[in-house]
Coordinates of C-alpha atoms in Angstrom, one line a residue:
M47 CA 0.0 0.0 0.0
S48 CA 1.4 3.4 -1.0
P49 CA 2.4 5.8 1.7
S50 CA 0.7 8.6 -0.3
V51 CA -3.0 9.4 0.1
P52 CA -5.0 6.8 -1.7
S53 CA -7.6 7.4 -4.3
R54 CA -11.3 7.6 -3.3
S55 CA -11.9 4.0 -4.6
T56 CA -8.9 2.8 -2.6
R57 CA -10.2 4.6 0.5
R58 CA -13.5 2.8 0.1
R59 CA -11.7 -0.5 -0.1
V60 CA -9.8 0.4 3.0
A61 CA -13.0 1.3 4.7
S62 CA -14.6 -2.0 3.9
T63 CA -11.6 -4.3 4.6
L64 CA -9.8 -2.9 7.7
C65 CA -10.4 -4.8 10.9
V66 CA -13.6 -2.7 11.2
L67 CA -15.6 -0.4 13.3
L68 CA -19.0 0.9 13.7
A69 CA -21.1 2.4 16.4
V70 CA -18.1 4.3 17.7
G71 CA -20.1 7.4 18.5
V72 CA -22.4 5.4 20.9
V73 CA -19.4 4.0 22.8
I74 CA -17.7 7.3 23.1
T75 CA -20.8 9.0 24.4
G76 CA -21.1 6.4 27.1
L77 CA -17.5 6.8 28.1
V78 CA -17.4 10.6 28.4
Q79 CA -20.5 10.8 30.6
A80 CA -18.7 8.7 33.2
A81 CA -16.1 10.2 35.5
P82 CA -12.9 8.3 35.6
S83 CA -12.3 6.1 38.6
A84 CA -9.9 7.3 41.2
T85 CA -6.3 6.8 40.2
P86 CA -4.0 5.6 42.9
R87 CA -1.1 7.6 41.5
A88 CA -0.6 10.5 39.2
I89 CA -0.4 9.6 35.5
D90 CA 3.1 9.5 34.2
P91 CA 3.7 12.8 32.4
R92 CA 4.9 10.9 29.3
I93 CA 1.5 9.1 29.2
A94 CA -0.3 12.3 29.7
A95 CA 1.6 13.8 26.8
V96 CA 0.5 11.0 24.5
M97 CA -3.1 11.4 25.5
R98 CA -3.0 15.1 24.6
K99 CA -2.0 14.5 21.0
P100 CA -4.4 15.9 18.3
D101 CA -5.4 12.4 17.2
Y102 CA -7.1 11.9 20.6
R103 CA -9.0 15.2 20.8
H104 CA -12.3 13.4 20.9
A105 CA -11.1 10.0 22.1
Q106 CA -11.3 8.2 25.4
W107 CA -8.3 6.5 27.0
G108 CA -8.6 3.6 29.5
L109 CA -5.9 2.3 31.8
F110 CA -5.7 -0.4 34.4
Q111 CA -2.7 -2.0 36.1
Q112 CA -2.7 -4.4 39.0
D113 CA -0.4 -6.7 40.9
P114 CA -2.1 -10.1 40.6
R115 CA -0.6 -11.4 43.8
T116 CA -1.5 -8.6 46.2
R117 CA -4.4 -7.3 44.1
K118 CA -3.0 -3.7 44.6
V119 CA -4.2 -1.4 41.7
T120 CA -1.7 1.1 40.6
E121 CA -3.5 2.5 37.6
S122 CA -7.2 2.8 37.0
R123 CA -8.9 5.0 34.4
Y124 CA -12.4 4.1 33.3
A125 CA -11.6 0.6 34.5
D126 CA -15.2 -0.5 34.7
Q127 CA -16.5 1.2 31.5
F128 CA -17.0 -0.8 28.3
F129 CA -14.3 -0.4 25.6
I130 CA -14.2 -1.7 22.1
P131 CA -11.4 -4.3 22.4
G132 CA -10.6 -5.0 18.8
S133 CA -8.4 -8.1 18.7
A134 CA -7.5 -7.9 22.4
A135 CA -10.8 -9.9 22.7
K136 CA -8.8 -12.9 21.5
L137 CA -7.6 -13.2 25.1
F138 CA -11.0 -14.5 26.0
S139 CA -11.7 -16.8 23.1
V140 CA -8.2 -18.3 22.9
S141 CA -8.2 -18.8 26.7
G142 CA -11.5 -20.6 26.5
T143 CA -10.4 -22.8 23.6
W144 CA -7.1 -23.6 25.3
R145 CA -8.7 -24.7 28.6
T146 CA -11.5 -26.6 26.8
L147 CA -9.2 -28.6 24.5
G148 CA -6.0 -28.6 26.6
G149 CA -2.7 -27.0 25.7
E150 CA -1.4 -30.4 24.7
H151 CA -4.3 -31.3 22.5
R152 CA -3.4 -32.4 19.0
F153 CA -5.8 -32.6 16.0
V154 CA -5.6 -36.0 14.3
T155 CA -7.0 -35.8 10.7
P156 CA -7.7 -39.4 9.4
V157 CA -8.3 -40.8 5.9
H158 CA -10.5 -43.8 5.8
A159 CA -10.8 -46.5 3.1
V160 CA -14.5 -46.9 2.6
G161 CA -15.1 -50.0 0.4
Q162 CA -13.4 -53.2 -0.3
R163 CA -9.6 -53.7 -0.8
R164 CA -8.6 -56.1 -3.6
N165 CA -4.8 -56.3 -3.4
A166 CA -3.6 -52.8 -4.2
T167 CA -6.9 -51.5 -5.4
L168 CA -9.6 -49.9 -3.3
K169 CA -13.1 -50.5 -4.7
G170 CA -14.6 -47.5 -3.0
D171 CA -13.8 -44.1 -1.6
L172 CA -11.1 -42.4 0.4
D173 CA -12.7 -40.1 3.0
L174 CA -10.7 -37.3 4.6
V175 CA -12.4 -36.5 7.9
A176 CA -11.7 -32.9 8.7
Q177 CA -11.0 -32.2 12.4
G178 CA -10.7 -28.4 12.5
D179 CA -6.9 -28.4 12.2
L180 CA -6.0 -24.7 11.7
T181 CA -2.9 -25.2 9.5
L182 CA -2.9 -28.9 8.5
G183 CA 0.9 -28.9 8.4
G184 CA 1.2 -25.7 6.3
R185 CA 3.2 -23.8 9.0
T186 CA 4.7 -26.6 10.9
R187 CA 8.5 -26.5 11.3
K188 CA 10.6 -29.7 11.7
D189 CA 10.7 -29.2 15.4
G190 CA 7.0 -29.2 15.7
T191 CA 6.6 -25.5 16.3
V192 CA 4.3 -23.3 14.2
A193 CA 5.9 -20.6 12.0
F194 CA 4.6 -17.1 11.8
T195 CA 5.8 -13.7 10.4
T196 CA 5.5 -10.2 11.9
I197 CA 2.6 -9.3 9.5
D198 CA 0.7 -12.4 8.6
H199 CA -0.3 -13.3 5.0
T200 CA -4.0 -13.2 6.0
Y201 CA -3.6 -9.4 6.4
A202 CA -1.8 -8.9 3.0
N203 CA -4.7 -7.0 1.3
D204 CA -5.0 -4.6 4.2
V205 CA -1.7 -4.0 5.9
P206 CA 1.6 -3.2 4.1
G207 CA 4.6 -5.5 4.6
A208 CA 2.8 -8.9 4.9
T209 CA 5.2 -11.8 4.2
L210 CA 5.0 -15.6 3.8
T211 CA 6.4 -18.4 6.0
P212 CA 8.6 -20.8 4.0
E213 CA 6.7 -23.9 4.8
N214 CA 4.7 -25.8 2.1
P215 CA 1.0 -25.1 2.6
L216 CA 0.2 -28.5 1.2
A217 CA 2.5 -30.3 3.6
G218 CA -0.2 -32.1 5.6
I219 CA -2.1 -33.2 2.4
D220 CA 1.1 -34.5 0.9
Q221 CA 1.9 -36.5 4.1
L222 CA -1.6 -38.0 4.0
A223 CA -1.2 -39.0 0.4
R224 CA 2.2 -40.7 1.1
Q225 CA 0.7 -42.6 4.0
V226 CA -2.1 -43.9 1.7
R227 CA 0.4 -45.3 -0.7
Q228 CA 2.4 -46.8 2.2
S229 CA -0.8 -48.6 3.3
G230 CA -0.5 -50.5 0.1
I231 CA -3.2 -48.7 -1.9
R232 CA -2.1 -48.0 -5.5
R233 CA -5.5 -47.4 -7.2
V234 CA -8.8 -45.9 -6.0
D235 CA -11.7 -47.1 -8.1
G236 CA -14.0 -44.6 -6.5
D237 CA -13.7 -41.0 -5.3
V238 CA -12.0 -38.9 -2.7
V239 CA -14.5 -37.2 -0.3
V240 CA -13.9 -34.5 2.3
D241 CA -16.0 -35.2 5.4
A242 CA -16.7 -31.7 6.9
R243 CA -19.5 -32.7 9.2
L244 CA -17.6 -31.7 12.4
F245 CA -19.5 -28.4 12.5
Q246 CA -21.6 -26.2 10.2
P247 CA -19.8 -23.0 8.9
D248 CA -21.4 -20.0 10.5
P249 CA -21.6 -16.9 8.3
G250 CA -22.0 -14.8 11.5
L251 CA -18.3 -15.4 12.2
D252 CA -16.1 -13.4 9.8
P253 CA -13.9 -14.9 8.6
V254 CA -15.9 -18.1 8.5
P255 CA -14.2 -21.1 10.0
T256 CA -14.5 -24.4 8.2
P257 CA -13.6 -28.0 9.4
L258 CA -11.0 -28.3 6.6
I259 CA -8.6 -25.4 6.4
I260 CA -5.7 -25.3 3.9
N261 CA -3.4 -22.3 3.8
D262 CA -6.0 -20.3 5.9
N263 CA -8.4 -20.8 3.0
V264 CA -6.5 -18.3 0.8
I265 CA -4.3 -18.3 -2.3
D266 CA -1.0 -16.4 -1.9
L267 CA -0.1 -14.0 -4.7
L268 CA 3.5 -12.6 -4.6
T269 CA 4.4 -9.9 -7.1
T270 CA 8.0 -8.8 -7.8
P271 CA 9.1 -5.8 -9.9
G272 CA 10.4 -6.4 -13.4
A273 CA 13.9 -5.4 -14.5
E274 CA 12.9 -1.8 -15.3
A275 CA 10.0 0.6 -15.6
G276 CA 7.5 -0.5 -18.2
T277 CA 8.1 -4.2 -18.0
P278 CA 5.7 -6.8 -16.7
A279 CA 6.0 -7.7 -13.0
G280 CA 6.9 -11.2 -11.9
L281 CA 4.3 -13.4 -10.2
E282 CA 4.5 -16.4 -7.9
W283 CA 1.5 -18.0 -6.3
R284 CA 0.6 -20.9 -4.0
P285 CA -0.7 -23.4 -3.3
K286 CA -1.1 -24.5 -6.9
V287 CA -4.3 -26.7 -7.1
A288 CA -6.6 -27.2 -10.1
P289 CA -8.6 -25.5 -11.4
Y290 CA -7.2 -22.3 -9.8
H291 CA -5.5 -20.1 -12.4
V292 CA -3.8 -16.7 -11.8
T293 CA -3.0 -14.0 -14.4
S294 CA -1.4 -10.6 -13.8
S295 CA -1.3 -7.4 -15.7
V296 CA 0.7 -5.6 -13.1
R297 CA 3.4 -3.3 -14.6
T298 CA 6.6 -2.1 -13.2
V299 CA 6.9 1.7 -12.7
A300 CA 9.8 3.9 -11.8
A301 CA 11.5 3.6 -8.5
G302 CA 9.9 5.7 -5.8
K303 CA 6.5 5.6 -7.5
P304 CA 3.5 4.1 -5.6
S305 CA 2.9 0.3 -5.7
D306 CA -0.9 -0.3 -6.0
I307 CA -1.9 -3.9 -6.7
N308 CA -5.5 -5.0 -6.8
V309 CA -7.0 -8.5 -6.8
S310 CA -10.2 -9.7 -8.4
S311 CA -11.6 -13.2 -8.9
S312 CA -14.4 -15.1 -10.6
P313 CA -17.5 -15.8 -8.6
D314 CA -16.2 -19.3 -7.7
G315 CA -12.8 -17.9 -6.8
T316 CA -10.9 -20.1 -9.3
R317 CA -9.9 -17.4 -11.8
I318 CA -7.8 -14.8 -10.2
Q319 CA -6.6 -11.5 -11.8
L320 CA -4.0 -9.1 -10.5
S321 CA -3.8 -5.5 -11.8
G322 CA -2.0 -2.3 -11.0
T323 CA 1.6 -1.2 -10.5
I324 CA 4.7 -2.0 -8.6
A325 CA 7.7 0.2 -8.1
A326 CA 11.1 -0.9 -9.6
D327 CA 12.7 -0.6 -6.2
S328 CA 9.8 -2.2 -4.2
A329 CA 10.2 -5.3 -2.1
P330 CA 7.9 -8.2 -3.2
V331 CA 4.3 -7.3 -2.6
L332 CA 1.9 -10.0 -1.2
R333 CA -1.8 -10.2 -1.9
V334 CA -4.3 -13.0 -1.2
S335 CA -7.5 -14.3 -2.8
A336 CA -10.1 -16.3 -1.0
I337 CA -10.7 -20.0 -1.5
K338 CA -14.5 -20.0 -1.7
D339 CA -15.1 -23.8 -1.5
P340 CA -12.5 -25.2 0.9
N341 CA -14.0 -28.7 0.7
A342 CA -13.8 -28.9 -3.1
F343 CA -10.3 -27.4 -2.9
G344 CA -9.2 -29.9 -0.4
R345 CA -10.6 -32.8 -2.4
T346 CA -8.7 -31.8 -5.5
A347 CA -5.6 -31.1 -3.5
L348 CA -5.6 -34.6 -2.0
I349 CA -6.3 -36.3 -5.4
E350 CA -3.4 -34.4 -6.9
A351 CA -1.2 -35.3 -4.0
L352 CA -2.2 -38.9 -4.3
Q353 CA -1.2 -38.9 -8.0
R354 CA 2.2 -37.3 -7.0
A355 CA 2.6 -40.1 -4.5
G356 CA 1.9 -42.8 -7.0
V357 CA -1.8 -43.5 -6.3
E358 CA -4.1 -43.5 -9.2
V359 CA -7.6 -42.1 -8.6
R360 CA -10.3 -43.0 -11.1
A361 CA -12.5 -39.9 -10.3
K362 CA -11.8 -36.6 -11.9
A363 CA -9.7 -34.3 -9.8
V364 CA -11.8 -31.2 -10.4
G365 CA -15.4 -31.2 -9.2
R366 CA -17.7 -30.8 -6.3
N367 CA -17.1 -32.6 -3.1
P368 CA -19.5 -35.6 -3.3
V369 CA -20.9 -35.4 0.3
R370 CA -23.8 -37.7 -0.5
Q371 CA -21.4 -40.6 -0.6
L372 CA -20.3 -40.2 3.0
P373 CA -21.2 -43.1 5.3
R374 CA -23.1 -42.7 8.6
S375 CA -20.1 -43.9 10.5
Y376 CA -16.6 -45.3 9.8
Q377 CA -17.0 -48.5 11.7
G378 CA -15.3 -51.2 9.7
A379 CA -13.6 -48.6 7.4
P380 CA -9.8 -48.8 8.2
T381 CA -7.7 -45.7 8.7
V382 CA -5.1 -45.7 6.0
A383 CA -3.6 -42.3 6.8
R384 CA -3.6 -39.7 9.6
Y385 CA -2.0 -36.3 10.0
T386 CA -1.2 -35.2 13.6
S387 CA -0.9 -31.5 14.3
P388 CA 1.3 -29.7 16.7
V389 CA -0.2 -29.1 20.2
Y390 CA -2.9 -26.5 20.5
A391 CA -0.7 -24.2 22.6
Q392 CA 1.3 -23.7 19.4
Y393 CA -1.8 -22.7 17.6
A394 CA -2.7 -20.4 20.4
K395 CA 0.7 -18.8 20.1
L396 CA 0.1 -18.2 16.3
I397 CA -3.3 -16.7 16.9
L398 CA -2.1 -14.4 19.6
K399 CA 1.2 -13.4 18.1
V400 CA -0.2 -12.3 14.6
S401 CA -3.8 -11.7 15.7
H402 CA -5.0 -14.6 13.5
N403 CA -8.8 -13.9 13.0
L404 CA -9.7 -17.2 11.4
G405 CA -8.0 -19.2 14.2
A406 CA -9.8 -17.2 16.9
N407 CA -13.2 -17.7 15.3
L408 CA -12.4 -21.4 14.8
G409 CA -12.0 -21.7 18.6
I410 CA -15.7 -20.8 19.1
C411 CA -16.6 -23.7 16.8
L412 CA -14.2 -26.1 18.5
M413 CA -15.6 -25.3 21.9
A414 CA -19.1 -26.2 20.5
T415 CA -17.8 -29.5 19.2
S416 CA -16.5 -30.3 22.7
T417 CA -20.2 -30.6 23.7
G418 CA -21.1 -32.7 20.7
S419 CA -22.7 -29.8 18.9
T420 CA -22.2 -28.9 15.2
N421 CA -23.6 -25.4 15.8
C422 CA -20.7 -22.9 16.4
N423 CA -23.0 -20.7 18.5
D424 CA -23.0 -23.5 21.1
G425 CA -19.4 -22.5 21.8
F426 CA -20.4 -19.4 23.6
P427 CA -22.0 -21.1 26.6
V428 CA -18.8 -23.1 26.9
L429 CA -16.8 -19.9 26.9
A430 CA -19.2 -18.3 29.4
K431 CA -18.8 -21.3 31.8
F432 CA -15.0 -21.1 31.6
L433 CA -15.0 -17.3 32.3
E434 CA -17.0 -17.9 35.4
H435 CA -14.5 -20.6 36.5
A436 CA -11.7 -18.1 35.7
Q437 CA -13.4 -15.5 38.0
V438 CA -14.0 -13.1 35.2
D439 CA -17.0 -10.8 35.6
R440 CA -18.9 -12.3 32.6
K441 CA -21.3 -9.3 32.5
A442 CA -18.3 -7.1 31.8
V443 CA -17.6 -8.9 28.6
Q444 CA -19.7 -8.9 25.4
L445 CA -18.7 -11.1 22.5
A446 CA -20.4 -12.2 19.3
D447 CA -17.3 -13.7 17.7
G448 CA -13.9 -15.0 18.7
R449 CA -11.7 -12.4 17.0
G450 CA -13.0 -9.1 18.3
G451 CA -14.4 -7.8 15.1
N452 CA -18.1 -7.9 15.7
P453 CA -19.8 -4.5 16.4
A454 CA -21.3 -5.9 19.6
D455 CA -17.9 -6.8 21.1
R456 CA -17.1 -4.9 24.3
T457 CA -15.1 -5.4 27.5
T458 CA -13.9 -3.5 30.5
P459 CA -10.2 -3.0 31.3
R460 CA -10.8 -4.8 34.6
A461 CA -12.3 -7.8 32.9
M462 CA -9.2 -8.0 30.7
A463 CA -7.1 -8.0 33.9
Q464 CA -9.2 -10.8 35.4
I465 CA -8.5 -13.2 32.5
L466 CA -4.8 -12.4 32.6
T467 CA -4.8 -12.9 36.4
Y468 CA -6.4 -16.3 35.9
W469 CA -3.5 -17.5 33.8
Q470 CA -1.0 -16.4 36.5
R471 CA -2.6 -18.9 38.9
T472 CA -2.0 -21.9 36.5
P473 CA 1.0 -24.1 35.8
E474 CA 0.9 -22.8 32.2
A475 CA 1.4 -19.1 33.2
T476 CA 4.7 -18.8 31.5
R477 CA 3.6 -20.6 28.3
F478 CA 0.6 -18.4 28.0
R479 CA 2.5 -15.2 28.7
T480 CA 5.2 -15.9 26.1
S481 CA 2.4 -16.7 23.6
L482 CA 1.6 -13.1 23.5
P483 CA 3.4 -10.5 21.3
I484 CA 6.5 -9.3 23.1
L485 CA 7.3 -5.6 22.9
G486 CA 10.1 -4.9 20.4
V487 CA 10.6 -8.6 19.8
D488 CA 7.8 -10.4 17.8
G489 CA 4.2 -10.5 16.7
T490 CA 2.2 -7.4 16.4
L491 CA 4.5 -5.6 18.8
A492 CA 7.7 -6.5 16.9
D493 CA 8.2 -3.0 15.4
S494 CA 7.3 -1.0 18.5
C495 CA 9.8 0.3 21.1
R496 CA 12.6 -1.8 19.6
S497 CA 15.4 0.1 21.5
C498 CA 13.5 1.4 24.6
P499 CA 14.2 0.1 28.1
S500 CA 10.9 -1.9 28.1
R501 CA 11.9 -4.0 25.1
G502 CA 11.2 -7.7 26.0
K503 CA 9.4 -6.7 29.2
V504 CA 5.9 -6.2 27.9
F505 CA 3.9 -9.2 26.9
A506 CA 0.5 -8.1 25.4
K507 CA -2.3 -8.8 22.9
T508 CA -3.0 -5.9 20.7
G509 CA -6.3 -4.9 19.1
T510 CA -7.3 -2.6 16.3
A511 CA -10.7 -1.6 15.0
A512 CA -10.7 0.9 12.2
G513 CA -12.7 2.0 9.2
G514 CA -12.9 4.8 6.6
D515 CA -14.2 8.2 7.7
L516 CA -15.2 9.3 4.2
L517 CA -16.8 12.5 5.4
N518 CA -13.4 13.8 6.6
D519 CA -11.2 11.9 4.3
R520 CA -9.4 10.1 7.1
L521 CA -9.5 6.9 9.1
A522 CA -11.7 6.4 12.2
V523 CA -9.8 4.3 14.7
G524 CA -12.6 3.0 16.9
A525 CA -10.2 1.1 19.1
E526 CA -6.5 0.6 19.6
T527 CA -5.9 -1.5 22.6
T528 CA -3.3 -3.7 24.3
A529 CA -3.6 -5.9 27.4
G530 CA -1.2 -8.3 29.0
Y531 CA 1.7 -8.4 31.4
L532 CA 4.4 -5.9 32.5
E533 CA 7.6 -7.3 34.0
T534 CA 8.1 -5.0 37.0
R535 CA 11.0 -6.9 38.4
K536 CA 12.6 -10.2 37.5
G537 CA 10.0 -12.9 37.6
H538 CA 7.2 -10.6 38.7
F539 CA 4.4 -9.5 36.3
D540 CA 1.6 -7.0 36.7
V541 CA -1.5 -7.4 34.6
F542 CA -2.5 -4.3 32.6
F543 CA -4.8 -2.8 30.0
A544 CA -4.0 0.4 27.9
G545 CA -6.3 1.5 25.1
V546 CA -8.0 4.3 23.3
N547 CA -11.5 4.4 21.7
G548 CA -12.6 7.0 19.2
A549 CA -9.2 8.2 17.8
A550 CA -8.8 9.5 14.2
T551 CA -5.9 9.7 11.8
P552 CA -4.9 13.0 10.1
T553 CA -5.4 11.5 6.6
A554 CA -6.7 8.4 4.9
D555 CA -3.2 6.9 5.0
I556 CA -3.2 3.6 6.8
T557 CA 0.2 4.4 8.4
G558 CA -1.7 6.7 10.7
V559 CA -3.3 3.7 12.3
L560 CA 0.2 2.3 12.9
T561 CA 1.2 5.5 14.5
I562 CA -1.7 5.2 17.0
A563 CA -0.7 1.6 17.7
N564 CA 2.8 2.8 18.5
D565 CA 1.4 5.4 20.9
V566 CA -0.5 2.7 22.7
A567 CA 2.6 0.5 22.8
D568 CA 4.5 3.5 24.2
V569 CA 1.9 3.9 27.0
A570 CA 2.4 0.3 27.9
A571 CA 6.2 0.8 28.0
Y572 CA 5.8 3.8 30.2
L573 CA 3.6 1.8 32.6
Q574 CA 6.3 -0.8 32.8
Q575 CA 9.1 1.6 33.4
Q576 CA 7.2 3.5 36.1
A577 CA 6.4 0.2 37.9
A578 CA 10.0 -0.9 37.6
G579 CA 11.1 2.4 39.1
G580 CA 12.7 3.8 35.9
H581 CA 12.0 6.8 33.6

């Protein structure tokens, strides 16, 4: 995305695709009518200076800091008023999923041979039974950890600088195909079917989780500049699965000129077109396009992987997923392959570090399946029960999704502190804390405060909710928040919340949102430094 002010059509795209806010005015009205709660100590002058910036003229800041051992509160500003949390809401949904499944839970995705085996031939179907595995091997390193980058590829169309992990997005599918061959099957005289009956996709969750997820249900599109201005740009894309086809008319322009690359696709998502420009001196620019039928995509991907592994499939690779052929149960149908995921704690780390929206929403559906339900909404009562167990004031939390992007989502700073305090009382306190972005080190806080005294001493989930203010040709930042832990001395951590609702950028340039995010990160750093006795 160009650092210059975008065109009106681009601004409309930003308005509709940013992490999203609405109803900001209502929230601000409610906040300004309430007097701030008593603050045990004077606000650090550096924090006060941030709050007085022009971007926050009509905004409301909230602060909360507490020692979870002694319960002593050292900062409290609007601690019991509702704030729009943005992605900081993932602290609740990921916590609920983690405790429901268990941090050591692994997703085991099987392939069943449904039919009769005659030597090396299966007279029947191969059924892949989707288990809600978030990455299906697509990010898994050799040591079993899950790879991530500072700006995840799922944000590539909205946030500048998104990059790819090096892992093969079809790794899990390829492994399943090799296992099928190792089982002795060389020919399938039937079909390949994806069994996605684990839960029903819920359009109320955006992005919509599906039981089978490959490459986060997107196609990666990487554009590189040509040799000189006027030449066609280079293009790489993945994962390559039929019948997906990508073309590009992107042209290289002179160094220093704006890069502006747009993506469009056919109604079924299989024909993807890139257009626009890329500067000759630009780094590669990543874009993504949605996989609109994950089950058909997965079926074709597995058939193609089987062929690569030396297993012939009689059915055509491209086509609808033939769900009517699924059996009522797999009793008597042997498992001929299975892919085992990393532990859920690794997935939680991915979700929290990069603010992975699909993974957070998926957690709601997985909590529902823990009760035997296929309705994702049944995950919310599971989460509610967990929050009560965790001694979180449930009435101080409003959630209609797992990622913090629904207009109904609200929470108070104190409720955020309560879920963070809960983890401090568990044996997994360290693992949870280090799953959060670390100031100046990684995740969404990697580029903030990289050389300040608080680097590596703030562990916090960030949140952003923003949209286009077309009236004033700028961006309305409904929320910029952060909540987590401050290391006040070695081995001792305060819980905290710092956030602002109702800010605005000077122009329609998205970098203004990043500036506000850095301000919030600075506030967190000042809280840490003050608590640690430094300035």
